[in-house]
Amino acid sequence: MATFDFDLVVIGGGSGGVRAARIAAGHGARVALAEEHLLGGTCVIRGCVPKKLFVYGSHFAEDLRDARRFGWRVPTPEFDWITLRDNVLSEVMRLEGLYRQTLGNAGVTIYGQRATLSGEHEVTLDDGTVLTAAKILIATGARPALPPIPGTDLGITSNEVFHIDHLPERIIITGGGYIANEFAGIFNKLGSKVTLLNRTSTMLRGYDEQIRDRLIQISTLKGIDIRFEAQIERIEKADDASLNVMIANGEEIPTDCVLFATGRLPNSAGMGLEDLGVEFDPVGAIVVDERFRTAVPSIFAVGDVINRVQLTPVAIREGHAFADTEFGGKPRSVDYDCIPSAVFSHPPLAAVGLTEAQAREQFGGAKIYTSDFRPMRNVLADRNERALYKMVCHPETHRVLGLHMIGPDAPEILQAAAVAVKAGLTKDAFDDTVALHPSMAEELVLMR
């Protein structure tokens, strides 16, 4: 048998790669991990974690205003971007250190360099070091996609937004997905004038239409300028260092910052995979089977680079399943059905299962139940913002096919409810459950 330096070399230190490395090492494998940046990947370093902390920070704008209605004498608040930015980045570095410590405790050898494949069992680091391994796992994630227009270098992406030196007075965000809507809410609450440009007529594709429409309505009332079918043609720098954004209808919009949130592409190029016979789909995602094997028997891939579901918990499950299957003697696959998701907009929305349109298409009909209400806190705060919960059921069996929510704490509430949907419970099971009063979550068992 061939002798290798390691049983497994993981390229990429994000959620999927770290989990795979740690679990494989726990099964007794000799594991190395190469990461050219910081450990934690998109989620910890430039995605979920810093984004959620910015969401928390921006919520204080409403919280401080609402506090006055609850009897608190709150002086006029002042916001300091640098304080929030630096505290968030400090937390990111703390978490990065914990990832490094966890891998070290598990016995994983960490190489802080870029790695490319120089053979089916061989990885070459930037300094020329060659590592051999029985198996190689690609977990390099994805990167922001940029439109092919003049002036893209004048804008930023979600990679850079957490590092900017000041809060822009005006910001244009281009995109219609969760990243665009989340940052639109963040910058709007922090005081920026936000213009959201979506090149199509649909925002947040994949979410239920009623929930999407409610977010658009609320966002517009909060002062976010949302424009559909607005295609940017080019960006130019003005004499005063501001930017001019030209859109396809001939309009010119002045701004201080342009944030591109136009999707993400798999990080699969330039690694030597093509030369080895690894296959890719049209967007560059690595093609794998149910056990995350590529066309090359010794090379595997998990996470955003395979572009199945670009969510951190999914990458973690894929990495864990890979390690258990290949090194733990416990073959496992990942169930991609009924995955809950959320958009941390203002207010947040969350969903699991089929939308109304999907249910009607699959089953020829659907039973729909809703609760459209004003949360108690909003009533006393004198805010007219309403929450909307929606349940999609099978037209005959009444099994709950989907739950869709927009309102305060919607993601926190949905996580528990997603268990019921995954378990295949019916509307009767919800009706038979006593409400927890007073709460927003009780609306789940009161829908008619």
Coordinates of C-alpha atoms in Angstrom, one line a residue:
M1 CA 0.0 0.0 0.0
A2 CA 1.1 3.5 -0.7
T3 CA 2.4 5.6 2.2
F4 CA 1.1 9.1 2.6
D5 CA 1.9 12.0 4.8
F6 CA -1.7 12.3 5.9
D7 CA -4.9 10.3 5.6
L8 CA -6.8 13.5 4.8
V9 CA -5.8 16.9 3.6
V10 CA -8.6 19.5 3.7
I11 CA -8.3 22.6 1.5
G12 CA -10.4 25.4 3.0
G13 CA -11.0 26.3 6.6
G14 CA -14.6 27.3 6.5
S15 CA -17.5 25.6 8.3
G16 CA -17.5 22.4 6.1
G17 CA -13.8 22.0 6.1
V18 CA -13.3 22.6 9.8
R19 CA -16.0 20.1 10.7
A20 CA -14.7 17.5 8.3
A21 CA -11.2 17.9 9.6
R22 CA -12.2 17.7 13.3
I23 CA -14.5 14.7 12.9
A24 CA -12.0 12.8 10.8
A25 CA -9.3 13.4 13.3
G26 CA -11.6 12.2 16.0
H27 CA -12.0 9.0 14.1
G28 CA -8.2 8.6 14.3
A29 CA -7.2 9.9 10.9
R30 CA -4.0 11.9 10.4
V31 CA -5.4 15.2 9.1
A32 CA -4.0 18.5 7.7
L33 CA -5.9 21.6 6.8
A34 CA -4.7 24.4 4.5
E35 CA -6.3 27.8 4.7
E36 CA -4.7 30.9 3.1
H37 CA -6.9 33.4 5.1
L38 CA -8.5 33.1 8.5
L39 CA -10.2 30.0 9.9
G40 CA -14.0 30.1 10.0
G41 CA -14.7 30.8 6.4
T42 CA -17.4 33.1 5.0
C43 CA -19.8 32.5 7.9
V44 CA -17.5 33.5 10.7
I45 CA -15.1 35.9 9.0
R46 CA -17.2 37.8 6.4
G47 CA -20.8 36.5 6.6
C48 CA -23.3 35.2 9.1
V49 CA -21.6 36.2 12.3
P50 CA -20.4 39.8 11.6
K51 CA -23.7 40.4 9.6
K52 CA -25.9 39.3 12.5
L53 CA -23.9 41.5 14.9
F54 CA -24.4 44.4 12.6
V55 CA -28.1 43.5 12.5
Y56 CA -28.2 43.6 16.3
G57 CA -26.4 47.0 16.3
S58 CA -28.8 48.5 13.8
H59 CA -31.9 47.3 15.7
F60 CA -31.0 49.7 18.5
A61 CA -32.2 52.6 16.3
E62 CA -35.8 51.3 16.7
D63 CA -35.3 50.0 20.2
L64 CA -34.2 53.4 21.6
R65 CA -37.0 55.1 19.9
D66 CA -39.6 52.6 21.1
A67 CA -38.1 52.8 24.7
R68 CA -39.6 56.3 25.1
R69 CA -43.1 54.9 24.6
F70 CA -42.4 52.4 27.4
G71 CA -41.5 55.2 29.8
W72 CA -37.7 55.5 29.4
R73 CA -36.2 59.0 29.1
V74 CA -33.7 58.3 26.3
P75 CA -31.5 61.2 25.2
T76 CA -31.0 61.7 21.5
P77 CA -28.6 58.8 20.6
E78 CA -25.5 59.2 18.6
F79 CA -24.1 56.3 16.5
D80 CA -20.4 55.7 16.0
W81 CA -19.6 53.4 13.1
I82 CA -16.0 52.7 14.1
T83 CA -17.0 51.4 17.5
L84 CA -19.4 48.9 16.0
R85 CA -17.0 47.9 13.3
D86 CA -14.1 47.4 15.5
N87 CA -16.0 45.5 18.2
V88 CA -17.5 43.2 15.6
L89 CA -14.0 42.5 14.0
S90 CA -12.7 41.9 17.5
E91 CA -15.4 39.2 18.1
V92 CA -14.6 37.7 14.7
M93 CA -10.9 37.3 15.7
R94 CA -11.9 35.8 19.0
L95 CA -14.0 33.2 17.2
E96 CA -11.2 32.5 14.7
G97 CA -8.9 31.8 17.6
L98 CA -11.4 29.3 19.0
Y99 CA -11.6 27.5 15.6
R100 CA -7.8 27.3 15.6
Q101 CA -7.7 26.0 19.2
T102 CA -10.4 23.4 18.5
L103 CA -8.5 22.0 15.5
G104 CA -5.3 22.0 17.4
N105 CA -6.8 20.1 20.3
A106 CA -8.2 17.6 17.8
G107 CA -4.7 17.0 16.4
V108 CA -5.2 18.6 13.0
T109 CA -2.1 20.1 11.5
I110 CA -2.8 23.6 10.2
Y111 CA -1.0 25.2 7.2
G112 CA -1.7 29.0 6.8
Q113 CA -1.1 29.0 3.1
R114 CA -2.9 28.6 -0.2
A115 CA -2.9 25.1 -1.5
T116 CA -3.4 23.6 -5.0
L117 CA -3.6 20.1 -6.3
S118 CA -0.5 18.8 -8.0
G119 CA -1.7 15.2 -8.2
E120 CA -4.6 12.9 -7.3
H121 CA -3.0 12.4 -3.9
E122 CA -0.8 15.5 -3.8
V123 CA -1.2 19.1 -2.5
T124 CA 1.4 21.8 -3.0
L125 CA 1.5 24.8 -0.7
D126 CA 2.5 28.3 -1.7
D127 CA 6.0 27.9 -0.2
G128 CA 6.6 24.8 -2.3
T129 CA 5.9 22.3 0.4
V130 CA 4.3 19.1 -1.0
L131 CA 1.8 17.1 1.1
T132 CA 0.6 13.7 0.1
A133 CA -2.7 12.3 1.3
A134 CA -4.9 9.2 0.8
K135 CA -7.9 11.5 0.4
I136 CA -8.2 15.3 -0.4
L137 CA -11.3 17.3 0.5
I138 CA -12.1 20.6 -1.3
A139 CA -14.0 22.9 1.0
T140 CA -13.1 26.3 -0.5
G141 CA -16.6 27.9 -0.4
A142 CA -17.8 30.6 -2.7
R143 CA -17.0 34.3 -3.5
P144 CA -19.2 37.3 -4.3
A145 CA -20.1 37.5 -8.0
L146 CA -19.6 40.8 -9.8
P147 CA -21.5 42.1 -12.8
P148 CA -19.4 42.6 -16.0
I149 CA -19.8 46.4 -16.1
P150 CA -17.3 49.3 -16.2
G151 CA -16.5 50.6 -12.7
T152 CA -17.0 47.5 -10.6
D153 CA -13.7 48.2 -8.9
L154 CA -15.3 51.3 -7.5
G155 CA -17.8 49.3 -5.5
I156 CA -17.5 46.8 -2.6
T157 CA -19.0 43.4 -1.8
S158 CA -20.0 41.6 1.4
N159 CA -16.3 40.8 1.8
E160 CA -15.3 44.4 2.3
V161 CA -18.4 46.0 3.8
F162 CA -17.4 45.1 7.4
H163 CA -14.1 47.0 7.0
I164 CA -15.1 50.4 5.5
D165 CA -13.9 53.5 7.4
H166 CA -17.1 55.4 7.7
L167 CA -20.9 55.0 7.5
P168 CA -21.9 56.3 4.0
E169 CA -24.6 58.9 3.8
R170 CA -25.9 57.3 0.7
I171 CA -25.5 53.7 -0.4
I172 CA -26.7 51.8 -3.5
I173 CA -27.1 48.1 -3.0
T174 CA -27.6 46.0 -6.1
G175 CA -29.2 42.6 -5.9
G176 CA -32.4 41.0 -4.8
G177 CA -31.4 38.2 -2.5
Y178 CA -30.9 37.8 1.2
I179 CA -27.6 39.6 1.3
A180 CA -29.0 42.7 -0.4
N181 CA -32.1 42.9 1.7
E182 CA -30.1 42.3 5.0
F183 CA -27.7 45.1 4.3
A184 CA -30.5 47.4 3.1
G185 CA -32.1 47.0 6.5
I186 CA -28.8 47.5 8.3
F187 CA -27.7 50.7 6.6
N188 CA -31.2 52.1 6.6
K189 CA -31.4 51.8 10.4
L190 CA -28.0 53.1 10.9
G191 CA -29.0 56.3 9.1
S192 CA -27.8 55.9 5.5
K193 CA -30.1 56.7 2.5
V194 CA -30.5 53.3 0.9
T195 CA -31.4 52.6 -2.7
L196 CA -31.9 49.0 -3.6
L197 CA -31.6 48.1 -7.3
N198 CA -32.9 44.8 -8.5
R199 CA -32.3 43.9 -12.1
T200 CA -35.4 41.7 -12.2
S201 CA -39.0 42.1 -11.1
T202 CA -38.7 39.5 -8.3
M203 CA -37.0 39.8 -5.0
L204 CA -36.0 36.9 -2.7
R205 CA -36.8 34.2 -5.2
G206 CA -37.7 31.0 -3.5
Y207 CA -39.6 32.6 -0.6
D208 CA -43.4 32.7 -0.5
E209 CA -44.9 35.6 -2.5
Q210 CA -47.0 37.0 0.3
I211 CA -44.0 37.2 2.7
R212 CA -41.9 38.8 0.1
D213 CA -44.5 41.4 -0.7
R214 CA -44.9 42.2 3.0
L215 CA -41.1 42.8 3.3
I216 CA -41.2 45.1 0.3
Q217 CA -44.1 47.0 1.8
I218 CA -42.4 47.5 5.2
S219 CA -39.0 48.3 3.7
T220 CA -40.5 51.0 1.5
L221 CA -42.3 52.5 4.5
K222 CA -39.0 52.5 6.4
G223 CA -37.6 54.7 3.6
I224 CA -35.7 52.2 1.5
D225 CA -35.9 53.2 -2.2
I226 CA -36.6 49.8 -4.0
R227 CA -36.4 49.8 -7.7
F228 CA -37.2 46.8 -9.9
E229 CA -35.8 46.0 -13.3
A230 CA -33.0 48.5 -12.7
Q231 CA -29.8 47.3 -14.4
I232 CA -26.6 49.1 -13.7
E233 CA -24.7 50.0 -16.9
R234 CA -21.6 51.6 -15.3
I235 CA -20.2 53.4 -12.3
E236 CA -18.0 56.5 -12.5
K237 CA -16.2 58.5 -9.8
A238 CA -17.2 62.1 -9.5
D239 CA -14.9 65.0 -8.9
D240 CA -15.8 65.1 -5.2
A241 CA -14.8 61.4 -4.8
S242 CA -18.5 60.3 -4.7
L243 CA -19.9 57.9 -7.3
N244 CA -22.3 58.2 -10.1
V245 CA -24.3 55.1 -11.0
M246 CA -25.8 55.0 -14.5
I247 CA -28.7 52.6 -14.9
A248 CA -30.2 51.2 -18.1
N249 CA -33.1 53.7 -18.3
G250 CA -30.6 56.6 -18.6
E251 CA -31.0 57.8 -15.0
E252 CA -27.9 58.8 -13.1
I253 CA -27.9 58.2 -9.3
P254 CA -25.3 59.9 -7.1
T255 CA -24.1 57.9 -4.1
D256 CA -21.2 57.5 -1.7
C257 CA -20.9 53.7 -1.8
V258 CA -22.0 50.9 -4.1
L259 CA -22.5 47.4 -2.5
F260 CA -22.7 44.5 -4.9
A261 CA -24.9 41.7 -3.6
T262 CA -25.4 39.9 -6.9
G263 CA -24.9 36.2 -5.9
R264 CA -22.0 34.0 -5.1
L265 CA -19.9 31.7 -7.3
P266 CA -18.0 28.5 -6.2
N267 CA -14.3 28.9 -5.5
S268 CA -13.1 26.1 -7.7
A269 CA -10.8 27.6 -10.4
G270 CA -7.1 27.8 -10.3
M271 CA -6.6 24.9 -8.0
G272 CA -5.4 22.3 -10.5
L273 CA -8.7 20.4 -10.4
E274 CA -9.3 20.7 -14.1
D275 CA -6.0 18.9 -15.0
L276 CA -6.9 16.0 -12.8
G277 CA -10.3 15.3 -14.4
V278 CA -12.6 16.7 -11.7
E279 CA -15.9 17.8 -13.3
F280 CA -17.8 21.1 -12.9
D281 CA -21.3 22.3 -13.6
P282 CA -22.0 25.5 -15.7
V283 CA -21.4 27.9 -12.8
G284 CA -18.1 26.2 -11.7
A285 CA -19.5 24.1 -8.9
I286 CA -17.6 20.8 -8.3
V287 CA -19.8 17.8 -9.3
V288 CA -20.0 15.2 -6.6
D289 CA -22.2 12.2 -5.8
E290 CA -24.2 11.5 -2.7
R291 CA -21.0 10.6 -0.8
F292 CA -19.3 13.8 -2.0
R293 CA -17.0 12.0 -4.3
T294 CA -15.8 13.7 -7.4
A295 CA -14.9 12.0 -10.7
V296 CA -11.4 11.4 -9.2
P297 CA -11.7 8.7 -6.5
S298 CA -9.3 10.3 -4.0
I299 CA -10.8 13.8 -4.2
F300 CA -14.0 14.9 -2.5
A301 CA -15.8 18.2 -2.0
V302 CA -18.4 19.8 0.4
G303 CA -20.0 23.1 1.1
D304 CA -20.6 26.1 -1.1
V305 CA -18.1 24.9 -3.7
I306 CA -20.5 22.1 -4.7
N307 CA -23.4 24.6 -4.7
R308 CA -26.2 22.4 -3.5
V309 CA -27.5 24.6 -0.7
Q310 CA -25.3 27.6 0.2
L311 CA -26.0 27.6 3.9
T312 CA -23.5 27.2 6.8
P313 CA -25.5 24.4 8.6
V314 CA -25.7 22.5 5.4
A315 CA -21.9 22.7 4.8
I316 CA -21.4 21.5 8.4
R317 CA -23.6 18.5 7.9
E318 CA -21.9 17.7 4.6
G319 CA -18.4 17.8 6.2
H320 CA -19.6 15.7 9.1
A321 CA -21.2 13.1 6.9
F322 CA -18.1 12.9 4.7
A323 CA -15.8 12.3 7.7
D324 CA -18.1 9.7 9.3
T325 CA -18.4 7.9 5.9
E326 CA -14.8 7.9 4.9
F327 CA -13.1 7.6 8.3
G328 CA -15.7 6.6 10.9
G329 CA -17.1 3.5 9.3
K330 CA -20.6 5.1 9.5
P331 CA -21.8 5.8 6.0
R332 CA -24.1 8.8 6.0
S333 CA -25.7 11.1 3.5
V334 CA -27.3 14.5 3.9
D335 CA -31.1 15.1 3.7
Y336 CA -31.6 18.3 1.7
D337 CA -35.4 18.2 2.1
C338 CA -37.2 20.7 4.3
I339 CA -34.2 22.9 5.2
P340 CA -35.3 26.0 7.2
S341 CA -33.8 29.4 6.1
A342 CA -34.1 33.0 7.2
V343 CA -33.4 36.5 5.9
F344 CA -32.2 38.8 8.7
S345 CA -33.9 41.8 7.2
H346 CA -35.9 44.5 9.1
P347 CA -38.1 42.7 10.1
P348 CA -36.7 39.2 9.6
L349 CA -38.4 36.5 7.6
A350 CA -38.1 32.8 7.9
A351 CA -39.4 29.8 6.0
V352 CA -39.4 26.0 5.9
G353 CA -40.9 23.7 3.3
L354 CA -43.1 24.4 0.3
T355 CA -44.4 27.8 -0.7
E356 CA -48.1 28.1 -1.6
A357 CA -47.1 28.2 -5.3
Q358 CA -45.0 25.1 -5.0
A359 CA -47.6 23.2 -3.1
R360 CA -50.3 24.0 -5.7
E361 CA -47.9 22.9 -8.5
Q362 CA -47.1 19.6 -6.8
F363 CA -50.5 18.6 -5.3
G364 CA -52.9 20.5 -7.5
G365 CA -54.0 22.6 -4.6
A366 CA -53.3 23.7 -1.0
K367 CA -55.1 24.6 2.2
I368 CA -53.7 28.0 3.4
Y369 CA -54.0 29.4 6.9
T370 CA -52.6 32.8 7.9
S371 CA -52.3 35.2 10.9
D372 CA -51.8 38.8 10.1
F373 CA -51.3 40.7 13.3
R374 CA -49.6 43.6 15.0
P375 CA -47.1 42.4 17.7
M376 CA -48.0 43.7 21.2
R377 CA -44.7 45.6 21.4
N378 CA -45.4 47.4 18.1
V379 CA -48.9 48.5 19.4
L380 CA -47.5 50.2 22.5
A381 CA -44.6 51.6 20.5
D382 CA -47.2 53.2 18.2
R383 CA -45.7 51.4 15.1
N384 CA -48.1 50.1 12.5
E385 CA -45.7 47.4 11.3
R386 CA -47.6 44.0 11.1
A387 CA -46.3 40.4 11.2
L388 CA -47.6 37.7 8.9
Y389 CA -47.5 34.0 9.5
K390 CA -48.6 31.6 6.8
M391 CA -49.1 27.8 6.9
V392 CA -49.3 25.7 3.7
C393 CA -51.1 22.4 4.1
H394 CA -51.8 19.4 1.8
P395 CA -55.3 19.8 0.3
E396 CA -56.4 16.3 1.5
T397 CA -54.3 15.0 4.3
H398 CA -53.8 18.5 6.0
R399 CA -50.1 17.7 6.5
V400 CA -48.2 20.9 7.0
L401 CA -46.1 21.4 3.9
G402 CA -44.6 24.8 4.7
L403 CA -44.4 27.6 7.2
H404 CA -43.6 31.1 6.3
M405 CA -43.2 34.0 8.6
I406 CA -42.2 37.7 8.7
G407 CA -42.0 39.6 11.9
P408 CA -39.9 40.1 15.1
D409 CA -37.9 37.0 16.0
A410 CA -39.3 35.0 13.1
P411 CA -36.1 32.9 12.7
E412 CA -36.0 32.1 16.4
I413 CA -39.7 31.0 16.4
L414 CA -39.4 29.0 13.1
Q415 CA -36.5 26.8 14.2
A416 CA -38.7 24.9 16.6
A417 CA -41.7 24.9 14.3
A418 CA -39.5 23.4 11.5
V419 CA -39.2 20.2 13.5
A420 CA -43.0 19.8 13.2
V421 CA -42.9 20.3 9.5
K422 CA -40.0 17.9 9.0
A423 CA -41.8 15.3 11.2
G424 CA -44.8 15.6 8.9
L425 CA -47.3 16.8 11.5
T426 CA -50.8 17.9 10.4
K427 CA -52.7 21.1 11.0
D428 CA -54.7 19.2 13.7
A429 CA -51.5 18.8 15.7
F430 CA -51.0 22.5 15.8
D431 CA -54.7 23.1 16.6
D432 CA -54.5 20.6 19.5
T433 CA -51.5 22.4 21.0
V434 CA -52.4 25.0 23.7
A435 CA -51.2 28.5 23.0
L436 CA -48.4 30.1 25.0
H437 CA -49.9 33.4 25.8
P438 CA -49.0 36.2 25.4
S439 CA -46.5 35.6 22.7
M440 CA -46.0 36.0 19.0
A441 CA -45.3 32.3 18.6
E442 CA -48.8 31.4 19.8
E443 CA -50.1 32.6 16.4
L444 CA -48.7 29.3 15.0
V445 CA -51.4 27.3 16.8
L446 CA -54.2 29.9 16.3
M447 CA -54.1 30.3 12.5
R448 CA -57.5 29.9 10.7

